[in-house]
Amino acid sequence: SLSSLFAKENLAHMSKEQLNRYDRLINEPSNDWDIYYWATEAKPTPAEFDTDVMAMLREFAKNRNREQRLRQPDLEYLFEPPR
């Protein structure tokens, strides 16, 4: 999913506050599709979720480098030390 690919690329570099905002973003909305629509700007992001983390996710969703994102990442990255 978009959020798991985003997490693999960004979690290790986020501040504690950003991690808290990311956690809230992925856990509070009742529908994952809402997050996708906000990230792709198909729908406006509600003010309570329109944070720096949402801006990062929107930028990630644009895929400016045209990366192939055909599969979700393996979860080993969660256990790797930050680079």
mmCIF file with all atom_site columns, C-alpha atoms in Angstrom:
data_model
loop_
_atom_site.group_PDB
_atom_site.id
_atom_site.type_symbol
_atom_site.label_atom_id
_atom_site.label_alt_id
_atom_site.label_comp_id
_atom_site.label_asym_id
_atom_site.label_entity_id
_atom_site.label_seq_id
_atom_site.pdbx_PDB_ins_code
_atom_site.Cartn_x
_atom_site.Cartn_y
_atom_site.Cartn_z
_atom_site.occupancy
_atom_site.B_iso_or_equiv
_atom_site.pdbx_formal_charge
_atom_site.auth_seq_id
_atom_site.auth_comp_id
_atom_site.auth_asym_id
_atom_site.auth_atom_id
_atom_site.pdbx_PDB_model_num
ATOM 1  C CA . SER A 1 1  ? 0.000   0.000  0.000   1.00 0.00 ? 1  SER A CA 1
ATOM 2  C CA . LEU A 1 2  ? 1.012   3.609  -0.377  1.00 0.00 ? 2  LEU A CA 1
ATOM 3  C CA . SER A 1 3  ? 1.374   4.079  3.382   1.00 0.00 ? 3  SER A CA 1
ATOM 4  C CA . SER A 1 4  ? 3.626   1.019  3.838   1.00 0.00 ? 4  SER A CA 1
ATOM 5  C CA . LEU A 1 5  ? 5.908   2.112  0.989   1.00 0.00 ? 5  LEU A CA 1
ATOM 6  C CA . PHE A 1 6  ? 5.983   5.616  2.473   1.00 0.00 ? 6  PHE A CA 1
ATOM 7  C CA . ALA A 1 7  ? 6.762   4.188  5.912   1.00 0.00 ? 7  ALA A CA 1
ATOM 8  C CA . LYS A 1 8  ? 9.693   2.136  4.625   1.00 0.00 ? 8  LYS A CA 1
ATOM 9  C CA . GLU A 1 9  ? 11.232  5.206  3.027   1.00 0.00 ? 9  GLU A CA 1
ATOM 10 C CA . ASN A 1 10 ? 10.513  7.755  5.758   1.00 0.00 ? 10 ASN A CA 1
ATOM 11 C CA . LEU A 1 11 ? 9.973   6.391  9.278   1.00 0.00 ? 11 LEU A CA 1
ATOM 12 C CA . ALA A 1 12 ? 13.653  6.114  10.162  1.00 0.00 ? 12 ALA A CA 1
ATOM 13 C CA . HIS A 1 13 ? 14.149  9.821  9.429   1.00 0.00 ? 13 HIS A CA 1
ATOM 14 C CA . MET A 1 14 ? 11.109  11.217 11.235  1.00 0.00 ? 14 MET A CA 1
ATOM 15 C CA . SER A 1 15 ? 11.142  13.028 14.552  1.00 0.00 ? 15 SER A CA 1
ATOM 16 C CA . LYS A 1 16 ? 9.166   11.642 17.488  1.00 0.00 ? 16 LYS A CA 1
ATOM 17 C CA . GLU A 1 17 ? 6.494   14.284 16.872  1.00 0.00 ? 17 GLU A CA 1
ATOM 18 C CA . GLN A 1 18 ? 6.240   13.331 13.198  1.00 0.00 ? 18 GLN A CA 1
ATOM 19 C CA . LEU A 1 19 ? 5.989   9.650  14.142  1.00 0.00 ? 19 LEU A CA 1
ATOM 20 C CA . ASN A 1 20 ? 3.118   10.522 16.459  1.00 0.00 ? 20 ASN A CA 1
ATOM 21 C CA . ARG A 1 21 ? 1.358   12.457 13.680  1.00 0.00 ? 21 ARG A CA 1
ATOM 22 C CA . TYR A 1 22 ? 1.931   9.549  11.263  1.00 0.00 ? 22 TYR A CA 1
ATOM 23 C CA . ASP A 1 23 ? 0.542   7.087  13.811  1.00 0.00 ? 23 ASP A CA 1
ATOM 24 C CA . ARG A 1 24 ? -2.539  9.247  14.254  1.00 0.00 ? 24 ARG A CA 1
ATOM 25 C CA . LEU A 1 25 ? -2.963  9.577  10.493  1.00 0.00 ? 25 LEU A CA 1
ATOM 26 C CA . ILE A 1 26 ? -2.895  5.853  9.812   1.00 0.00 ? 26 ILE A CA 1
ATOM 27 C CA . ASN A 1 27 ? -4.969  4.847  12.847  1.00 0.00 ? 27 ASN A CA 1
ATOM 28 C CA . GLU A 1 28 ? -7.691  7.453  13.369  1.00 0.00 ? 28 GLU A CA 1
ATOM 29 C CA . PRO A 1 29 ? -9.480  7.713  10.013  1.00 0.00 ? 29 PRO A CA 1
ATOM 30 C CA . SER A 1 30 ? -11.983 4.870  9.768   1.00 0.00 ? 30 SER A CA 1
ATOM 31 C CA . ASN A 1 31 ? -11.349 4.318  6.074   1.00 0.00 ? 31 ASN A CA 1
ATOM 32 C CA . ASP A 1 32 ? -7.916  3.744  4.518   1.00 0.00 ? 32 ASP A CA 1
ATOM 33 C CA . TRP A 1 33 ? -9.300  4.982  1.218   1.00 0.00 ? 33 TRP A CA 1
ATOM 34 C CA . ASP A 1 34 ? -9.687  8.429  2.776   1.00 0.00 ? 34 ASP A CA 1
ATOM 35 C CA . ILE A 1 35 ? -5.930  8.556  3.392   1.00 0.00 ? 35 ILE A CA 1
ATOM 36 C CA . TYR A 1 36 ? -5.308  7.518  -0.214  1.00 0.00 ? 36 TYR A CA 1
ATOM 37 C CA . TYR A 1 37 ? -7.688  10.199 -1.544  1.00 0.00 ? 37 TYR A CA 1
ATOM 38 C CA . TRP A 1 38 ? -6.044  12.860 0.631   1.00 0.00 ? 38 TRP A CA 1
ATOM 39 C CA . ALA A 1 39 ? -2.545  11.759 -0.394  1.00 0.00 ? 39 ALA A CA 1
ATOM 40 C CA . THR A 1 40 ? -3.420  11.843 -4.080  1.00 0.00 ? 40 THR A CA 1
ATOM 41 C CA . GLU A 1 41 ? -5.373  15.092 -3.626  1.00 0.00 ? 41 GLU A CA 1
ATOM 42 C CA . ALA A 1 42 ? -8.555  13.512 -4.984  1.00 0.00 ? 42 ALA A CA 1
ATOM 43 C CA . LYS A 1 43 ? -10.252 14.882 -1.850  1.00 0.00 ? 43 LYS A CA 1
ATOM 44 C CA . PRO A 1 44 ? -9.206  17.716 0.466   1.00 0.00 ? 44 PRO A CA 1
ATOM 45 C CA . THR A 1 45 ? -7.448  16.684 3.661   1.00 0.00 ? 45 THR A CA 1
ATOM 46 C CA . PRO A 1 46 ? -9.366  17.575 6.845   1.00 0.00 ? 46 PRO A CA 1
ATOM 47 C CA . ALA A 1 47 ? -7.567  20.220 8.889   1.00 0.00 ? 47 ALA A CA 1
ATOM 48 C CA . GLU A 1 48 ? -6.776  17.843 11.776  1.00 0.00 ? 48 GLU A CA 1
ATOM 49 C CA . PHE A 1 49 ? -4.745  15.610 9.429   1.00 0.00 ? 49 PHE A CA 1
ATOM 50 C CA . ASP A 1 50 ? -3.266  18.324 7.200   1.00 0.00 ? 50 ASP A CA 1
ATOM 51 C CA . THR A 1 51 ? 0.193   18.260 8.788   1.00 0.00 ? 51 THR A CA 1
ATOM 52 C CA . ASP A 1 52 ? 3.804   18.137 7.630   1.00 0.00 ? 52 ASP A CA 1
ATOM 53 C CA . VAL A 1 53 ? 3.504   14.345 7.553   1.00 0.00 ? 53 VAL A CA 1
ATOM 54 C CA . MET A 1 54 ? 0.504   14.546 5.225   1.00 0.00 ? 54 MET A CA 1
ATOM 55 C CA . ALA A 1 55 ? 2.495   16.926 3.010   1.00 0.00 ? 55 ALA A CA 1
ATOM 56 C CA . MET A 1 56 ? 5.309   14.362 2.919   1.00 0.00 ? 56 MET A CA 1
ATOM 57 C CA . LEU A 1 57 ? 2.832   11.618 2.002   1.00 0.00 ? 57 LEU A CA 1
ATOM 58 C CA . ARG A 1 58 ? 1.307   13.787 -0.744  1.00 0.00 ? 58 ARG A CA 1
ATOM 59 C CA . GLU A 1 59 ? 4.778   14.422 -2.176  1.00 0.00 ? 59 GLU A CA 1
ATOM 60 C CA . PHE A 1 60 ? 5.615   10.711 -1.964  1.00 0.00 ? 60 PHE A CA 1
ATOM 61 C CA . ALA A 1 61 ? 2.371   9.850  -3.785  1.00 0.00 ? 61 ALA A CA 1
ATOM 62 C CA . LYS A 1 62 ? 3.411   12.030 -6.738  1.00 0.00 ? 62 LYS A CA 1
ATOM 63 C CA . ASN A 1 63 ? 6.255   9.559  -7.433  1.00 0.00 ? 63 ASN A CA 1
ATOM 64 C CA . ARG A 1 64 ? 8.331   12.139 -9.264  1.00 0.00 ? 64 ARG A CA 1
ATOM 65 C CA . ASN A 1 65 ? 11.131  9.597  -9.858  1.00 0.00 ? 65 ASN A CA 1
ATOM 66 C CA . ARG A 1 66 ? 8.667   7.252  -11.566 1.00 0.00 ? 66 ARG A CA 1
ATOM 67 C CA . GLU A 1 67 ? 9.661   4.322  -9.348  1.00 0.00 ? 67 GLU A CA 1
ATOM 68 C CA . GLN A 1 68 ? 7.921   1.008  -9.884  1.00 0.00 ? 68 GLN A CA 1
ATOM 69 C CA . ARG A 1 69 ? 5.828   0.376  -6.808  1.00 0.00 ? 69 ARG A CA 1
ATOM 70 C CA . LEU A 1 70 ? 4.254   -2.932 -7.660  1.00 0.00 ? 70 LEU A CA 1
ATOM 71 C CA . ARG A 1 71 ? 4.531   -4.672 -4.303  1.00 0.00 ? 71 ARG A CA 1
ATOM 72 C CA . GLN A 1 72 ? 4.538   -3.834 -0.645  1.00 0.00 ? 72 GLN A CA 1
ATOM 73 C CA . PRO A 1 73 ? 7.926   -3.815 1.078   1.00 0.00 ? 73 PRO A CA 1
ATOM 74 C CA . ASP A 1 74 ? 9.055   -6.703 3.251   1.00 0.00 ? 74 ASP A CA 1
ATOM 75 C CA . LEU A 1 75 ? 8.697   -5.868 6.930   1.00 0.00 ? 75 LEU A CA 1
ATOM 76 C CA . GLU A 1 76 ? 12.370  -6.402 7.795   1.00 0.00 ? 76 GLU A CA 1
ATOM 77 C CA . TYR A 1 77 ? 12.906  -2.648 7.491   1.00 0.00 ? 77 TYR A CA 1
ATOM 78 C CA . LEU A 1 78 ? 11.035  -2.233 10.771  1.00 0.00 ? 78 LEU A CA 1
ATOM 79 C CA . PHE A 1 79 ? 13.861  -4.022 12.558  1.00 0.00 ? 79 PHE A CA 1
ATOM 80 C CA . GLU A 1 80 ? 16.809  -2.385 10.804  1.00 0.00 ? 80 GLU A CA 1
ATOM 81 C CA . PRO A 1 81 ? 18.769  0.332  12.628  1.00 0.00 ? 81 PRO A CA 1
ATOM 82 C CA . PRO A 1 82 ? 18.292  3.829  11.159  1.00 0.00 ? 82 PRO A CA 1
ATOM 83 C CA . ARG A 1 83 ? 20.858  4.822  8.542   1.00 0.00 ? 83 ARG A CA 1
#
